[in-house]
Tab-separated table of C-alpha atoms and ligand atoms in Angstrom:
chain	number	residue	atom	x	y	z
P	1	MET	CA	-76.950	17.231	-25.253
P	2	LYS	CA	-74.190	19.613	-26.228
P	3	ARG	CA	-73.208	19.836	-22.579
P	4	LEU	CA	-73.089	16.057	-22.287
P	5	ILE	CA	-70.850	15.701	-25.340
P	6	TYR	CA	-68.648	18.455	-24.017
P	7	SER	CA	-68.216	16.855	-20.579
P	8	LEU	CA	-67.641	13.444	-22.159
P	9	LEU	CA	-64.934	14.901	-24.355
P	10	LEU	CA	-63.414	16.635	-21.364
P	11	SER	CA	-63.247	13.429	-19.338
P	12	ILE	CA	-61.679	11.539	-22.265
P	13	VAL	CA	-59.098	14.264	-22.776
P	14	SER	CA	-58.288	14.493	-19.075
P	15	SER	CA	-57.904	10.732	-18.786
P	16	VAL	CA	-55.487	10.675	-21.712
P	17	LEU	CA	-53.489	13.750	-20.759
P	18	PRO	CA	-51.932	12.481	-17.534
P	19	LEU	CA	-50.937	9.348	-19.402
P	20	GLN	CA	-49.207	11.364	-22.085
P	21	HIS	CA	-47.576	13.365	-19.363
P	22	ALA	CA	-46.383	10.184	-17.626
P	23	GLN	CA	-45.030	8.829	-20.894
P	24	ALA	CA	-42.939	11.929	-21.347
P	25	GLU	CA	-41.318	11.446	-17.909
P	26	ALA	CA	-38.038	9.606	-17.474
P	27	ALA	CA	-38.268	5.889	-16.675
P	28	PRO	CA	-38.638	5.280	-12.938
P	29	PRO	CA	-35.287	4.738	-11.219
P	30	ARG	CA	-34.351	1.070	-11.113
P	31	PRO	CA	-34.436	-0.483	-7.655
P	32	PRO	CA	-31.026	-0.595	-5.992
P	33	ARG	CA	-28.890	-3.462	-7.267
P	34	GLN	CA	-28.736	-6.382	-4.819
P	35	GLY	CA	-25.768	-8.692	-4.262
P	36	ASN	CA	-25.930	-12.023	-6.113
P	37	GLY	CA	-25.738	-14.021	-2.878
P	38	LEU	CA	-22.455	-15.726	-3.847
P	39	ALA	CA	-18.995	-15.839	-2.203
P	40	LEU	CA	-20.236	-15.388	1.359
P	41	THR	CA	-16.681	-16.279	2.393
P	42	PRO	CA	-13.678	-15.279	0.230
P	43	PRO	CA	-13.430	-17.459	-2.902
P	44	MET	CA	-10.697	-20.099	-2.868
P	45	GLY	CA	-9.180	-21.843	-5.842
P	46	TRP	CA	-6.391	-21.806	-8.368
P	47	ASN	CA	-5.679	-19.577	-11.366
P	48	THR	CA	-3.313	-20.179	-14.287
P	49	TRP	CA	-1.815	-16.687	-14.614
P	50	ASN	CA	0.926	-16.320	-11.972
P	51	LYS	CA	2.782	-19.463	-13.030
P	52	PHE	CA	1.717	-20.213	-16.594
P	53	GLY	CA	0.787	-16.855	-18.156
P	54	CYS	CA	-0.573	-17.449	-21.664
P	55	ASN	CA	0.547	-21.062	-21.691
P	56	VAL	CA	-2.898	-22.483	-20.910
P	57	SER	CA	-4.420	-25.690	-22.240
P	58	GLU	CA	-6.996	-28.294	-21.467
P	59	THR	CA	-4.249	-30.686	-20.343
P	60	LEU	CA	-2.955	-28.159	-17.822
P	61	ILE	CA	-6.424	-27.475	-16.450
P	62	LYS	CA	-7.310	-31.137	-16.087
P	63	GLN	CA	-3.992	-31.818	-14.409
P	64	ALA	CA	-4.603	-28.956	-11.976
P	65	ALA	CA	-8.062	-30.294	-11.144
P	66	ASP	CA	-6.648	-33.788	-10.560
P	67	SER	CA	-3.876	-32.408	-8.359
P	68	MET	CA	-6.241	-30.294	-6.314
P	69	VAL	CA	-8.083	-33.463	-5.388
P	70	SER	CA	-5.037	-35.682	-4.786
P	71	ASN	CA	-2.961	-33.158	-2.815
P	72	GLY	CA	-5.714	-32.360	-0.321
P	73	MET	CA	-6.378	-28.805	-1.496
P	74	ARG	CA	-9.985	-29.512	-2.412
P	75	ASP	CA	-10.572	-30.941	1.060
P	76	ALA	CA	-8.922	-27.874	2.551
P	77	GLY	CA	-11.529	-25.664	0.829
P	78	TYR	CA	-10.114	-24.751	-2.608
P	79	GLU	CA	-12.897	-24.809	-5.145
P	80	TYR	CA	-12.488	-22.753	-8.346
P	81	ILE	CA	-10.169	-23.726	-11.204
P	82	VAL	CA	-9.814	-20.528	-13.199
P	83	ILE	CA	-8.417	-20.248	-16.728
P	84	ASP	CA	-6.979	-16.750	-16.989
P	85	ASP	CA	-6.086	-14.901	-20.206
P	86	CYS	CA	-5.282	-16.400	-23.631
P	87	TRP	CA	-7.808	-19.241	-23.935
P	88	GLN	CA	-9.738	-17.314	-26.617
P	89	VAL	CA	-8.654	-16.758	-30.229
P	90	GLY	CA	-11.466	-14.965	-32.036
P	91	ARG	CA	-15.178	-14.797	-32.788
P	92	ASP	CA	-17.262	-16.660	-35.362
P	93	LYS	CA	-19.454	-14.776	-37.830
P	94	GLU	CA	-22.306	-14.625	-35.323
P	95	GLY	CA	-19.930	-13.052	-32.832
P	96	ASN	CA	-19.610	-16.102	-30.575
P	97	ILE	CA	-16.333	-16.270	-28.696
P	98	LEU	CA	-14.010	-19.040	-29.902
P	99	PRO	CA	-11.670	-20.949	-27.579
P	100	ASP	CA	-8.270	-21.912	-28.990
P	101	PRO	CA	-9.090	-25.167	-30.861
P	102	VAL	CA	-5.523	-26.476	-30.577
P	103	ARG	CA	-5.116	-25.895	-26.857
P	104	PHE	CA	-8.708	-26.792	-25.955
P	105	PRO	CA	-9.609	-29.476	-28.516
P	106	SER	CA	-12.474	-30.933	-26.475
P	107	GLY	CA	-14.109	-27.537	-26.004
P	108	MET	CA	-15.045	-25.615	-22.900
P	109	LYS	CA	-18.260	-27.454	-22.108
P	110	ALA	CA	-16.420	-30.754	-21.829
P	111	LEU	CA	-13.713	-29.116	-19.731
P	112	GLY	CA	-16.341	-27.644	-17.410
P	113	GLU	CA	-17.884	-31.094	-17.041
P	114	TYR	CA	-14.496	-32.561	-16.183
P	115	ILE	CA	-13.882	-29.935	-13.503
P	116	HIS	CA	-17.360	-30.444	-12.067
P	117	SER	CA	-16.886	-34.228	-12.022
P	118	LYS	CA	-14.025	-33.638	-9.563
P	119	GLY	CA	-16.305	-31.711	-7.218
P	120	LEU	CA	-14.713	-28.407	-8.269
P	121	LYS	CA	-15.968	-25.277	-10.000
P	122	PHE	CA	-15.045	-23.722	-13.329
P	123	GLY	CA	-13.727	-20.191	-13.758
P	124	ILE	CA	-12.869	-18.236	-16.881
P	125	TYR	CA	-11.475	-14.814	-17.830
P	126	SER	CA	-12.511	-11.960	-20.070
P	127	ASP	CA	-12.129	-8.207	-20.297
P	128	GLY	CA	-14.501	-5.237	-20.350
P	129	GLY	CA	-12.688	-3.618	-23.280
P	130	SER	CA	-12.187	-4.585	-26.906
P	131	LEU	CA	-9.066	-6.667	-26.198
P	132	THR	CA	-7.816	-8.573	-23.147
P	133	CYS	CA	-4.393	-7.760	-21.726
P	134	GLY	CA	-3.028	-10.674	-23.785
P	135	LYS	CA	-4.580	-9.041	-26.910
P	136	ARG	CA	-7.334	-11.635	-27.255
P	137	PRO	CA	-10.935	-10.572	-27.977
P	138	GLY	CA	-12.536	-8.796	-25.020
P	139	SER	CA	-16.248	-8.729	-24.255
P	140	LEU	CA	-17.061	-5.118	-25.182
P	141	GLY	CA	-20.326	-5.173	-27.150
P	142	HIS	CA	-20.687	-8.929	-26.584
P	143	GLU	CA	-21.416	-8.945	-22.860
P	144	TYR	CA	-24.760	-10.767	-22.944
P	145	GLN	CA	-23.662	-13.116	-25.717
P	146	ASP	CA	-20.512	-14.063	-23.812
P	147	ALA	CA	-22.342	-14.464	-20.513
P	148	ARG	CA	-24.812	-16.826	-22.203
P	149	LYS	CA	-21.927	-18.824	-23.639
P	150	TYR	CA	-20.218	-19.095	-20.250
P	151	ALA	CA	-23.466	-20.310	-18.686
P	152	GLU	CA	-23.823	-22.880	-21.485
P	153	TRP	CA	-20.274	-24.107	-20.707
P	154	GLY	CA	-21.062	-24.419	-16.995
P	155	VAL	CA	-18.870	-21.522	-15.890
P	156	ASP	CA	-19.160	-20.625	-12.185
P	157	TYR	CA	-16.695	-17.719	-11.911
P	158	LEU	CA	-15.661	-14.886	-14.218
P	159	LYS	CA	-12.585	-12.726	-13.778
P	160	TYR	CA	-13.167	-9.547	-15.789
P	161	ASP	CA	-10.137	-7.444	-16.657
P	162	TRP	CA	-9.663	-3.806	-17.637
P	163	CYS	CA	-7.283	-3.655	-20.641
P	164	SER	CA	-8.212	-1.667	-23.806
P	165	THR	CA	-11.042	0.159	-22.062
P	166	TYR	CA	-9.865	3.708	-22.926
P	167	ASP	CA	-12.499	6.190	-21.710
P	168	GLN	CA	-15.076	3.593	-20.633
P	169	ASN	CA	-16.779	4.175	-17.301
P	170	ALA	CA	-15.563	1.465	-14.920
P	171	LYS	CA	-18.687	1.178	-12.781
P	172	ALA	CA	-20.975	1.040	-15.840
P	173	THR	CA	-18.714	-1.531	-17.532
P	174	TYR	CA	-18.818	-3.857	-14.533
P	175	GLU	CA	-22.543	-3.290	-13.951
P	176	ASN	CA	-23.142	-4.294	-17.533
P	177	ILE	CA	-21.371	-7.649	-17.239
P	178	SER	CA	-22.892	-8.157	-13.791
P	179	ASP	CA	-26.376	-7.782	-15.284
P	180	ALA	CA	-25.453	-10.005	-18.220
P	181	LEU	CA	-24.286	-12.765	-15.876
P	182	ARG	CA	-27.436	-12.504	-13.779
P	183	ALA	CA	-29.606	-12.626	-16.893
P	184	THR	CA	-28.271	-16.120	-17.608
P	185	GLY	CA	-29.896	-17.428	-14.437
P	186	ARG	CA	-26.701	-19.314	-13.549
P	187	PRO	CA	-24.914	-18.334	-10.321
P	188	ILE	CA	-21.572	-16.908	-11.472
P	189	VAL	CA	-19.100	-15.195	-9.148
P	190	LEU	CA	-17.834	-11.915	-10.646
P	191	SER	CA	-14.219	-10.975	-9.985
P	192	ILE	CA	-13.644	-7.292	-10.802
P	193	CYS	CA	-10.098	-6.760	-12.026
P	194	GLU	CA	-9.554	-3.060	-12.735
P	195	TRP	CA	-6.500	-2.820	-10.478
P	196	GLY	CA	-8.115	-0.426	-7.995
P	197	LEU	CA	-7.949	2.458	-10.497
P	198	HIS	CA	-11.506	3.706	-9.934
P	199	LYS	CA	-11.907	2.804	-6.251
P	200	PRO	CA	-14.030	-0.299	-6.904
P	201	TRP	CA	-14.380	-0.744	-3.133
P	202	GLU	CA	-16.742	2.260	-3.240
P	203	TRP	CA	-19.113	0.875	-5.881
P	204	GLY	CA	-18.310	-2.826	-6.290
P	205	LYS	CA	-20.325	-4.247	-3.407
P	206	ASN	CA	-23.481	-5.247	-5.253
P	207	VAL	CA	-21.849	-5.368	-8.670
P	208	GLY	CA	-19.241	-8.087	-8.167
P	209	ASN	CA	-18.015	-10.387	-5.426
P	210	LEU	CA	-14.380	-9.286	-5.260
P	211	TRP	CA	-12.342	-6.446	-6.663
P	212	ARG	CA	-8.626	-6.098	-7.178
P	213	THR	CA	-7.216	-3.264	-5.101
P	214	THR	CA	-3.828	-2.867	-6.812
P	215	ASP	CA	-1.653	-3.588	-9.816
P	216	ASP	CA	-0.450	-7.165	-10.270
P	217	ILE	CA	1.441	-9.069	-7.627
P	218	TYR	CA	4.777	-10.684	-8.529
P	219	ASP	CA	6.818	-13.336	-6.775
P	220	HIS	CA	8.811	-10.891	-4.687
P	221	TRP	CA	8.870	-9.737	-1.046
P	222	GLN	CA	9.190	-5.987	-1.525
P	223	GLY	CA	9.740	-3.706	-4.527
P	224	ILE	CA	7.639	-2.059	-7.202
P	225	ARG	CA	8.330	-2.444	-10.932
P	226	THR	CA	6.167	-1.552	-13.943
P	227	PHE	CA	2.584	-2.647	-13.158
P	228	GLU	CA	3.856	-5.065	-10.514
P	229	HIS	CA	4.115	-4.960	-6.740
P	230	GLY	CA	5.836	-7.127	-4.153
P	231	VAL	CA	3.875	-8.680	-1.295
P	232	MET	CA	4.786	-5.952	1.231
P	233	ASP	CA	3.911	-3.167	-1.213
P	234	ILE	CA	0.493	-4.699	-1.806
P	235	LEU	CA	-0.003	-5.163	1.926
P	236	ASP	CA	0.620	-1.459	2.589
P	237	LEU	CA	-2.033	-0.533	0.025
P	238	GLN	CA	-4.691	-2.524	1.920
P	239	VAL	CA	-4.553	-0.243	4.956
P	240	GLY	CA	-7.889	1.589	5.270
P	241	LEU	CA	-9.763	-0.641	2.810
P	242	GLU	CA	-10.921	-3.044	5.538
P	243	ILE	CA	-14.207	-1.188	6.019
P	244	TYR	CA	-15.360	-2.088	2.511
P	245	ALA	CA	-15.155	-5.891	2.760
P	246	GLY	CA	-17.809	-8.273	4.005
P	247	PRO	CA	-19.666	-11.473	3.086
P	248	GLY	CA	-20.223	-11.524	-0.677
P	249	HIS	CA	-17.901	-8.592	-1.454
P	250	TRP	CA	-14.167	-8.757	-0.825
P	251	ASN	CA	-11.057	-6.687	-1.356
P	252	ASP	CA	-8.719	-8.696	-3.594
P	253	PRO	CA	-5.001	-8.010	-3.021
P	254	ASP	CA	-4.333	-10.383	-5.984
P	255	MET	CA	-3.589	-14.062	-6.285
P	256	LEU	CA	-1.072	-16.065	-4.301
P	257	GLU	CA	2.560	-16.500	-5.308
P	258	VAL	CA	3.172	-19.231	-2.702
P	259	GLY	CA	5.339	-21.949	-4.236
P	260	ASN	CA	6.485	-20.067	-7.342
P	261	GLY	CA	10.101	-20.176	-6.249
P	262	LYS	CA	11.381	-16.626	-5.815
P	263	MET	CA	10.597	-16.153	-2.112
P	264	SER	CA	11.679	-18.069	0.979
P	265	PHE	CA	9.580	-20.469	3.057
P	266	GLU	CA	9.211	-17.774	5.743
P	267	GLU	CA	8.153	-15.173	3.177
P	268	TYR	CA	5.548	-17.468	1.647
P	269	LYS	CA	4.164	-18.275	5.109
P	270	SER	CA	3.911	-14.529	5.799
P	271	HIS	CA	2.191	-13.914	2.438
P	272	PHE	CA	-0.380	-16.651	3.139
P	273	SER	CA	-0.984	-15.594	6.773
P	274	LEU	CA	-1.482	-11.951	5.828
P	275	TRP	CA	-3.887	-12.817	3.005
P	276	ALA	CA	-5.890	-14.869	5.533
P	277	ILE	CA	-6.022	-12.023	8.041
P	278	LEU	CA	-7.122	-9.699	5.210
P	279	ALA	CA	-10.045	-12.013	4.347
P	280	ALA	CA	-8.541	-12.117	0.865
P	281	PRO	CA	-9.581	-14.551	-1.841
P	282	LEU	CA	-7.112	-17.450	-1.695
P	283	MET	CA	-6.342	-18.222	-5.332
P	284	ALA	CA	-3.229	-20.366	-5.530
P	285	GLY	CA	-1.013	-19.504	-8.497
P	286	ASN	CA	1.642	-22.221	-8.496
P	287	ASP	CA	2.181	-25.466	-10.409
P	288	LEU	CA	-0.165	-27.775	-8.538
P	289	ALA	CA	1.123	-30.921	-10.232
P	290	ASN	CA	4.687	-30.322	-9.072
P	291	MET	CA	4.707	-28.760	-5.664
P	292	SER	CA	7.059	-29.213	-2.747
P	293	GLU	CA	6.022	-30.483	0.665
P	294	GLU	CA	6.746	-26.997	2.032
P	295	THR	CA	4.328	-25.371	-0.426
P	296	LYS	CA	1.691	-27.971	0.345
P	297	PHE	CA	2.231	-27.414	4.073
P	298	ILE	CA	1.486	-23.714	3.601
P	299	LEU	CA	-1.420	-23.935	1.168
P	300	THR	CA	-3.254	-26.624	3.121
P	301	ASN	CA	-2.901	-25.239	6.651
P	302	LYS	CA	-6.537	-25.641	7.644
P	303	GLU	CA	-6.267	-23.470	10.745
P	304	VAL	CA	-4.968	-20.522	8.740
P	305	ILE	CA	-7.601	-21.152	6.059
P	306	ALA	CA	-10.269	-21.163	8.791
P	307	ILE	CA	-9.206	-17.620	9.698
P	308	ASP	CA	-9.566	-16.519	6.067
P	309	GLN	CA	-12.959	-18.195	5.859
P	310	ASP	CA	-14.334	-16.987	9.201
P	311	VAL	CA	-18.076	-16.481	8.675
P	312	LEU	CA	-18.195	-13.005	10.192
P	313	GLY	CA	-16.199	-11.884	7.161
P	314	ILE	CA	-14.557	-8.971	8.984
P	315	GLN	CA	-11.327	-8.015	7.239
P	316	GLY	CA	-8.387	-7.684	9.625
P	317	LYS	CA	-6.341	-4.528	9.946
P	318	ARG	CA	-2.994	-3.245	11.122
P	319	VAL	CA	-3.291	-2.333	14.802
P	320	PHE	CA	0.365	-1.528	15.488
P	321	LYS	CA	3.409	-0.420	13.509
P	322	ASN	CA	6.847	0.497	14.745
P	323	GLY	CA	9.260	0.612	11.817
P	324	ASP	CA	9.583	-2.930	10.518
P	325	LEU	CA	7.479	-4.494	13.253
P	326	GLU	CA	3.736	-4.810	12.874
P	327	VAL	CA	0.697	-6.391	14.497
P	328	TRP	CA	-2.349	-7.273	12.405
P	329	ALA	CA	-5.618	-8.411	14.020
P	330	ARG	CA	-8.946	-9.776	12.906
P	331	PRO	CA	-12.092	-10.386	15.011
P	332	LEU	CA	-13.538	-13.883	14.695
P	333	LYS	CA	-16.899	-15.481	15.264
P	334	GLY	CA	-17.206	-16.412	18.930
P	335	GLY	CA	-15.223	-13.420	20.181
P	336	GLY	CA	-11.713	-14.684	19.401
P	337	ARG	CA	-9.032	-12.820	17.490
P	338	ALA	CA	-6.603	-13.854	14.760
P	339	ILE	CA	-3.236	-12.160	15.115
P	340	VAL	CA	-0.256	-11.839	12.807
P	341	LEU	CA	3.017	-10.560	14.263
P	342	LEU	CA	4.995	-9.450	11.198
P	343	ASN	CA	8.730	-8.772	11.123
P	344	ARG	CA	9.839	-6.981	7.931
P	345	SER	CA	13.408	-6.513	9.190
P	346	LEU	CA	16.506	-8.546	8.362
P	347	THR	CA	17.011	-9.974	11.873
P	348	THR	CA	14.878	-11.885	14.372
P	349	GLN	CA	12.857	-9.471	16.546
P	350	ALA	CA	10.530	-9.758	19.531
P	351	ILE	CA	7.035	-8.447	18.791
P	352	THR	CA	4.280	-7.900	21.359
P	353	VAL	CA	0.556	-7.845	20.880
P	354	ASP	CA	-0.969	-5.893	23.700
P	355	TRP	CA	-4.654	-6.463	24.490
P	356	GLU	CA	-5.062	-2.691	24.331
P	357	MET	CA	-4.353	-2.873	20.586
P	358	LEU	CA	-7.335	-5.240	20.380
P	359	ASN	CA	-9.654	-3.138	22.519
P	360	LEU	CA	-9.705	-5.916	25.107
P	361	PRO	CA	-9.319	-5.414	28.881
P	362	GLU	CA	-5.767	-5.866	30.173
P	363	GLN	CA	-7.071	-8.236	32.892
P	364	LEU	CA	-8.414	-10.697	30.355
P	365	SER	CA	-6.800	-14.108	30.201
P	366	MET	CA	-6.800	-15.583	26.672
P	367	LYS	CA	-6.005	-19.014	25.277
P	368	VAL	CA	-3.197	-18.804	22.712
P	369	ARG	CA	-2.735	-21.141	19.774
P	370	ASP	CA	0.171	-20.906	17.341
P	371	LEU	CA	-1.288	-21.658	13.886
P	372	TRP	CA	1.995	-22.584	12.176
P	373	GLN	CA	3.432	-24.659	15.011
P	374	LYS	CA	-0.097	-26.073	15.307
P	375	LYS	CA	0.064	-26.130	19.078
P	376	ASN	CA	-1.524	-24.500	22.129
P	377	LEU	CA	0.738	-22.202	24.126
P	378	ALA	CA	0.326	-21.048	27.733
P	379	LYS	CA	-2.600	-18.727	28.450
P	380	ALA	CA	-1.708	-15.054	28.269
P	381	LYS	CA	-2.999	-12.057	30.241
P	382	GLY	CA	-2.743	-8.491	28.921
P	383	SER	CA	-0.202	-9.191	26.206
P	384	PHE	CA	1.740	-11.845	24.322
P	385	THR	CA	5.298	-11.592	22.993
P	386	ALA	CA	7.114	-13.833	20.529
P	387	ASP	CA	10.402	-13.839	18.644
P	388	VAL	CA	9.643	-13.500	14.956
P	389	LEU	CA	12.122	-14.512	12.235
P	390	SER	CA	13.259	-12.054	9.560
P	391	HIS	CA	10.515	-11.573	6.927
P	392	GLY	CA	8.463	-13.993	9.000
P	393	VAL	CA	5.293	-14.049	11.019
P	394	VAL	CA	3.941	-15.650	14.134
P	395	MET	CA	0.272	-16.302	13.563
P	396	LEU	CA	-1.979	-16.800	16.543
P	397	ARG	CA	-5.535	-17.443	17.461
P	398	LEU	CA	-6.599	-15.887	20.763
P	399	ASP	CA	-9.755	-17.210	22.390
P	400	LEU	CA	-11.569	-16.548	25.636
Y	1	GAL	C1	-3.779	-8.378	-15.845
Y	1	GAL	C2	-4.364	-8.956	-14.574
Y	1	GAL	C3	-3.644	-10.241	-14.293
Y	1	GAL	C4	-3.845	-11.181	-15.465
Y	1	GAL	C5	-3.380	-10.536	-16.757
Y	1	GAL	C6	-3.733	-11.369	-17.962
Y	1	GAL	O1	-4.430	-7.196	-16.160
Y	1	GAL	O2	-4.208	-8.038	-13.527
Y	1	GAL	O3	-4.087	-10.809	-13.090
Y	1	GAL	O4	-5.201	-11.530	-15.533
Y	1	GAL	O5	-3.972	-9.267	-16.920
Y	1	GAL	O6	-3.321	-10.789	-19.160
């Protein structure tokens, strides 16, 4: 009997012990984070910041949505209307974020409904620190609460900035908001905006859908000033990052300046063509309600947009550079190539794309289409040369 009690006790103790041991162990590692399945081609839309800064309002947003429909941008593929910084003024006593009641009198839910009624999607902005760059309340400590609020308002896209973050860990900060957005159950694109400081291309893939690679763009061809880069300066910083982009996760060289007035028609065409070859998000940043025919011509060029949106999602790269003359190339579905011949110099120059730069046989005959002239040129074998205007591009599609 004693023996029986003893062995019973032993079996109870041994069945409990491993459990206690297991409880003392660290939690099992979480399964690797998966992408959210959104933005399989680079997001396209419009954002308030480049033109309007903090001057945002419900009237402006509605007007932009109306214009996007009437000027053909929606039909050309633009989708997200994003309110950048300064829409928020504080928090209520439960900690809920409060939109500016004067500028957004109907509230964000109604605004989201308006945007959706136009067949467009609704984007908003916050920050991973205590304050946004415009010194409005950031989401630090309110990530899940804010994400729930955005979902309630029908938000489809969140740009998440990096001001007032001090010694926060960038990856952890963005993972936190990424998880909070997913927990809402609503599909929300996450735009990581930490200016490339912590190499987001190395960890952003399954955290967000796009990540800024640099400081802010400004409406300028070339030249760096405090926290701001010209188009050519940003372009140079994209070299080497092409390996990190793909469907659902894109390098973001910042929003478009096309139509904001400080660059020439040629320069804006170059800016747009290069962003398309880079598989960059195409977020217009101009005044949609008052835009020139030239701006509209650029922003709605469907053949250039088709390059940006190519389903393979392979970011193009620089394949040739000789001083101010460059060739950029991007492989396309079906075996074709998109080409940008870029002339940074002050005079017209002839630029050649050689098939060797594209790893194609010299004997190959390719169809050539000029995407800005919108016409087919003669077939080319081995190479193609064109005169390119100062600060301009010739953009081509080569097909077998
Ligand atoms: C910057 C960001 C800009 C804009 C601005 C708003 O940090 O890079 O794109 O969002 O903040 O204050």
